[in-house]
Short mmCIF file of C-alpha atoms in Angstrom, two decimals:
data_model
loop_
_atom_site.label_atom_id
_atom_site.label_comp_id
_atom_site.label_asym_id
_atom_site.label_seq_id
_atom_site.Cartn_x
_atom_site.Cartn_y
_atom_site.Cartn_z
CA MET A 6 4.12 -4.46 49.85
CA MET A 7 6.33 -4.83 47.31
CA LYS A 8 9.56 -3.63 48.33
CA PHE A 9 11.45 -2.07 45.14
CA LYS A 10 15.27 -4.35 44.98
CA SER A 11 17.50 -1.69 44.39
CA LYS A 12 16.74 2.04 43.64
CA ARG A 13 17.90 2.31 39.99
CA PHE A 14 14.23 -0.79 39.56
CA GLY A 15 12.49 3.05 41.33
CA ILE A 16 14.20 6.26 39.45
CA ARG A 17 13.15 4.01 35.75
CA PHE A 18 9.64 3.65 36.58
CA GLY A 19 9.89 7.59 37.91
CA PHE A 20 9.00 6.96 41.71
CA GLY A 21 12.98 8.02 43.06
CA LYS A 22 14.27 11.45 43.16
CA ARG A 23 16.56 11.72 39.94
CA THR A 24 17.53 15.57 38.74
CA ASN A 25 19.02 15.17 36.11
CA ASN A 26 18.09 14.47 32.63
CA LYS A 27 20.98 13.79 30.30
CA ALA A 28 21.02 11.11 32.65
CA ILE A 29 17.58 10.22 31.75
CA GLN A 30 17.47 10.78 28.80
CA GLN A 31 20.74 8.61 27.67
CA ASP A 32 19.26 6.16 29.96
CA GLN A 33 16.51 5.62 28.06
CA GLN A 34 18.34 5.87 24.82
CA GLN A 35 19.67 3.11 26.38
CA LYS A 36 16.32 1.27 26.51
CA GLY A 37 15.04 2.49 22.91
CA PHE A 38 12.44 5.02 23.94
CA GLY A 39 12.06 9.12 23.81
CA ASN A 40 13.53 10.55 20.40
CA ASN A 41 16.99 9.52 18.57
CA ASN A 42 18.56 11.61 16.42
CA ASN A 43 21.17 9.36 15.91
CA ASN A 44 19.61 8.60 12.38
CA SER A 45 22.39 4.91 12.31
CA SER A 46 20.00 4.46 15.71
CA CYS A 47 16.64 4.79 14.37
CA CYS A 48 15.17 1.81 12.24
CA ASN A 49 13.14 2.27 9.10
CA ASN A 50 9.91 0.39 10.24
CA GLU A 51 7.39 2.72 11.53
CA ILE A 52 4.94 0.58 13.62
CA LYS A 53 1.36 2.04 11.29
CA TRP A 54 -1.95 2.08 13.88
CA GLU A 55 -5.69 1.35 12.63
CA LEU A 56 -8.59 2.65 14.11
CA ARG A 57 -10.96 -0.50 14.18
CA PRO A 58 -14.94 0.18 13.86
CA GLY A 59 -15.14 -0.31 17.65
CA GLY A 60 -13.00 2.02 18.70
CA MET A 61 -10.03 -0.88 19.05
CA LEU A 62 -6.32 0.80 18.17
CA VAL A 63 -4.51 -1.91 17.37
CA GLN A 64 -0.78 -2.91 14.62
CA LYS A 65 -1.93 -1.91 11.19
CA ARG A 66 -2.04 -5.48 8.99
CA GLN A 67 1.01 -5.32 6.11
CA GLU A 68 -0.72 -5.30 2.78
CA SER A 69 0.83 -8.20 0.48
CA ILE A 70 0.07 -8.81 -2.83
CA GLY A 71 -0.52 -12.15 -3.99
CA GLU A 72 0.72 -13.94 -0.71
CA ASP A 73 -2.20 -15.20 0.66
CA LEU A 74 -3.08 -16.49 -2.52
CA ILE A 75 -3.78 -20.67 -1.86
CA SER A 76 -4.14 -23.79 -4.51
CA ILE A 77 -7.38 -25.72 -3.76
CA ARG A 78 -8.49 -28.14 -5.82
CA VAL A 79 -12.25 -28.21 -6.16
CA SER A 80 -13.23 -32.89 -7.08
CA THR A 81 -16.31 -33.88 -8.04
CA PHE A 82 -17.07 -37.66 -8.56
CA ALA A 83 -15.56 -36.96 -12.34
CA ASN A 84 -13.25 -34.59 -12.57
CA PHE A 85 -11.18 -32.07 -10.41
CA HIS A 86 -10.21 -28.37 -10.64
CA ASP A 87 -7.71 -26.98 -9.76
CA LEU A 88 -7.89 -22.81 -8.03
CA SER A 89 -6.12 -20.56 -6.43
CA ILE A 90 -7.73 -18.05 -4.55
CA GLU A 91 -7.31 -15.34 -1.78
CA ALA A 92 -7.41 -17.67 2.06
CA THR A 93 -9.58 -15.21 2.56
CA SER A 94 -11.80 -15.79 0.50
CA THR A 95 -15.87 -16.67 1.07
CA PHE A 96 -16.96 -19.82 0.53
CA GLY A 97 -19.76 -18.32 -2.13
CA GLU A 98 -16.84 -16.48 -3.60
CA LEU A 99 -15.27 -19.54 -4.65
CA LYS A 100 -19.12 -20.05 -5.75
CA MET A 101 -19.35 -17.82 -8.47
CA VAL A 102 -15.21 -19.20 -9.00
CA LEU A 103 -16.44 -22.34 -10.00
CA SER A 104 -19.19 -21.89 -12.16
CA LEU A 105 -17.63 -20.21 -14.51
CA VAL A 106 -15.46 -23.36 -14.26
CA THR A 107 -18.35 -25.99 -13.97
CA GLY A 108 -21.22 -24.19 -15.89
CA LEU A 109 -23.52 -24.68 -12.99
CA GLU A 110 -25.33 -22.15 -11.13
CA PRO A 111 -23.85 -20.97 -7.08
CA LYS A 112 -27.09 -22.38 -6.31
CA GLN A 113 -26.74 -25.45 -7.27
CA GLN A 114 -23.40 -26.10 -5.51
CA ARG A 115 -23.13 -27.85 -2.56
CA LEU A 116 -19.87 -27.32 -0.92
CA LEU A 117 -17.98 -29.99 1.41
CA PHE A 118 -15.20 -29.45 3.11
CA LYS A 119 -14.33 -32.15 6.20
CA GLY A 120 -17.02 -33.84 5.67
CA LYS A 121 -19.10 -30.58 6.26
CA GLU A 122 -21.58 -28.03 4.10
CA ARG A 123 -20.38 -24.85 4.50
CA GLU A 124 -22.08 -21.50 3.82
CA ASP A 125 -22.27 -19.18 1.70
CA ASP A 126 -20.25 -16.08 4.37
CA GLU A 127 -18.48 -18.72 5.40
CA TYR A 128 -14.83 -17.78 5.35
CA LEU A 129 -12.08 -20.07 4.43
CA HIS A 130 -9.27 -18.87 6.61
CA MET A 131 -11.57 -19.30 9.07
CA VAL A 132 -12.63 -23.06 8.74
CA GLY A 133 -8.88 -24.30 7.88
CA VAL A 134 -8.92 -24.12 4.04
CA GLY A 135 -5.44 -24.51 3.89
CA GLU A 136 -2.44 -24.30 0.70
CA LYS A 137 -3.11 -27.59 -1.40
CA ASP A 138 -6.56 -29.24 0.79
CA LYS A 139 -9.20 -30.53 -1.11
CA VAL A 140 -13.24 -28.84 -1.58
CA LEU A 141 -15.75 -31.53 -2.33
CA LEU A 142 -18.49 -30.30 -4.99
CA LEU A 143 -21.69 -31.57 -5.09
CA GLU A 144 -24.62 -31.10 -7.81
CA ASP A 145 -27.81 -29.64 -4.96
CA PRO A 146 -30.01 -32.59 -5.63
CA ALA A 147 -33.43 -30.39 -5.50
CA PHE A 148 -31.94 -29.10 -8.57
CA LYS A 149 -30.61 -32.22 -10.34
CA GLU A 150 -34.45 -33.19 -9.73
CA LYS A 151 -36.18 -30.28 -10.90
CA LYS A 152 -34.03 -30.68 -14.26
CA LEU A 153 -34.63 -33.78 -14.29
CA LEU A 154 -38.42 -33.14 -14.31
CA ASP A 155 -38.17 -30.31 -16.20
CA LEU A 156 -36.55 -32.14 -19.66
CA ASN A 157 -39.10 -35.34 -19.06
CA ASN A 158 -41.79 -32.44 -19.33
CA ILE A 159 -40.58 -31.15 -21.94
CA SER A 160 -40.23 -34.54 -24.56
CA THR A 161 -43.66 -35.54 -23.16
CA SER A 162 -45.65 -32.53 -24.52
CA CYS A 163 -43.84 -32.93 -27.29
CA PRO A 164 -46.60 -34.44 -30.26
CA THR A 165 -44.59 -36.57 -32.47
CA ILE A 166 -46.00 -35.78 -36.31
CA ILE A 167 -45.34 -38.68 -38.62
CA VAL A 168 -44.90 -38.76 -41.99
#
């Protein structure tokens, strides 16, 4: 069984008798509880809350523009590209950006980070991609082989005419 060390401890938590409401309000104001009408002690940073889909009430995140952009270096065997992208982006979104830069379709790209191939639905920040990290871009061997076969078929199917 727990014993209280002082009456004041019990009074603060509602276990003791205190009938003076003004004394309770002063005690709460000293501890930061209750409504303070004094504007100098009130702060402008109100805590905003949001309700998540699972029903959990959590403190709302601060939305900051431009602070969550990270610079990454995407390298191929021949060259590299420095990109700035949001940290909360997925590898699929990174492939879309790289398709504009390299000319390879996202289906033809394979992205490796920390020695592992990453799926399109994985988030950069969840995997650990940070500022100035390096991501390796490889062309999918199946598409590379298909492209070579298509080039061979085009060259063999065209008859040469000698005049």
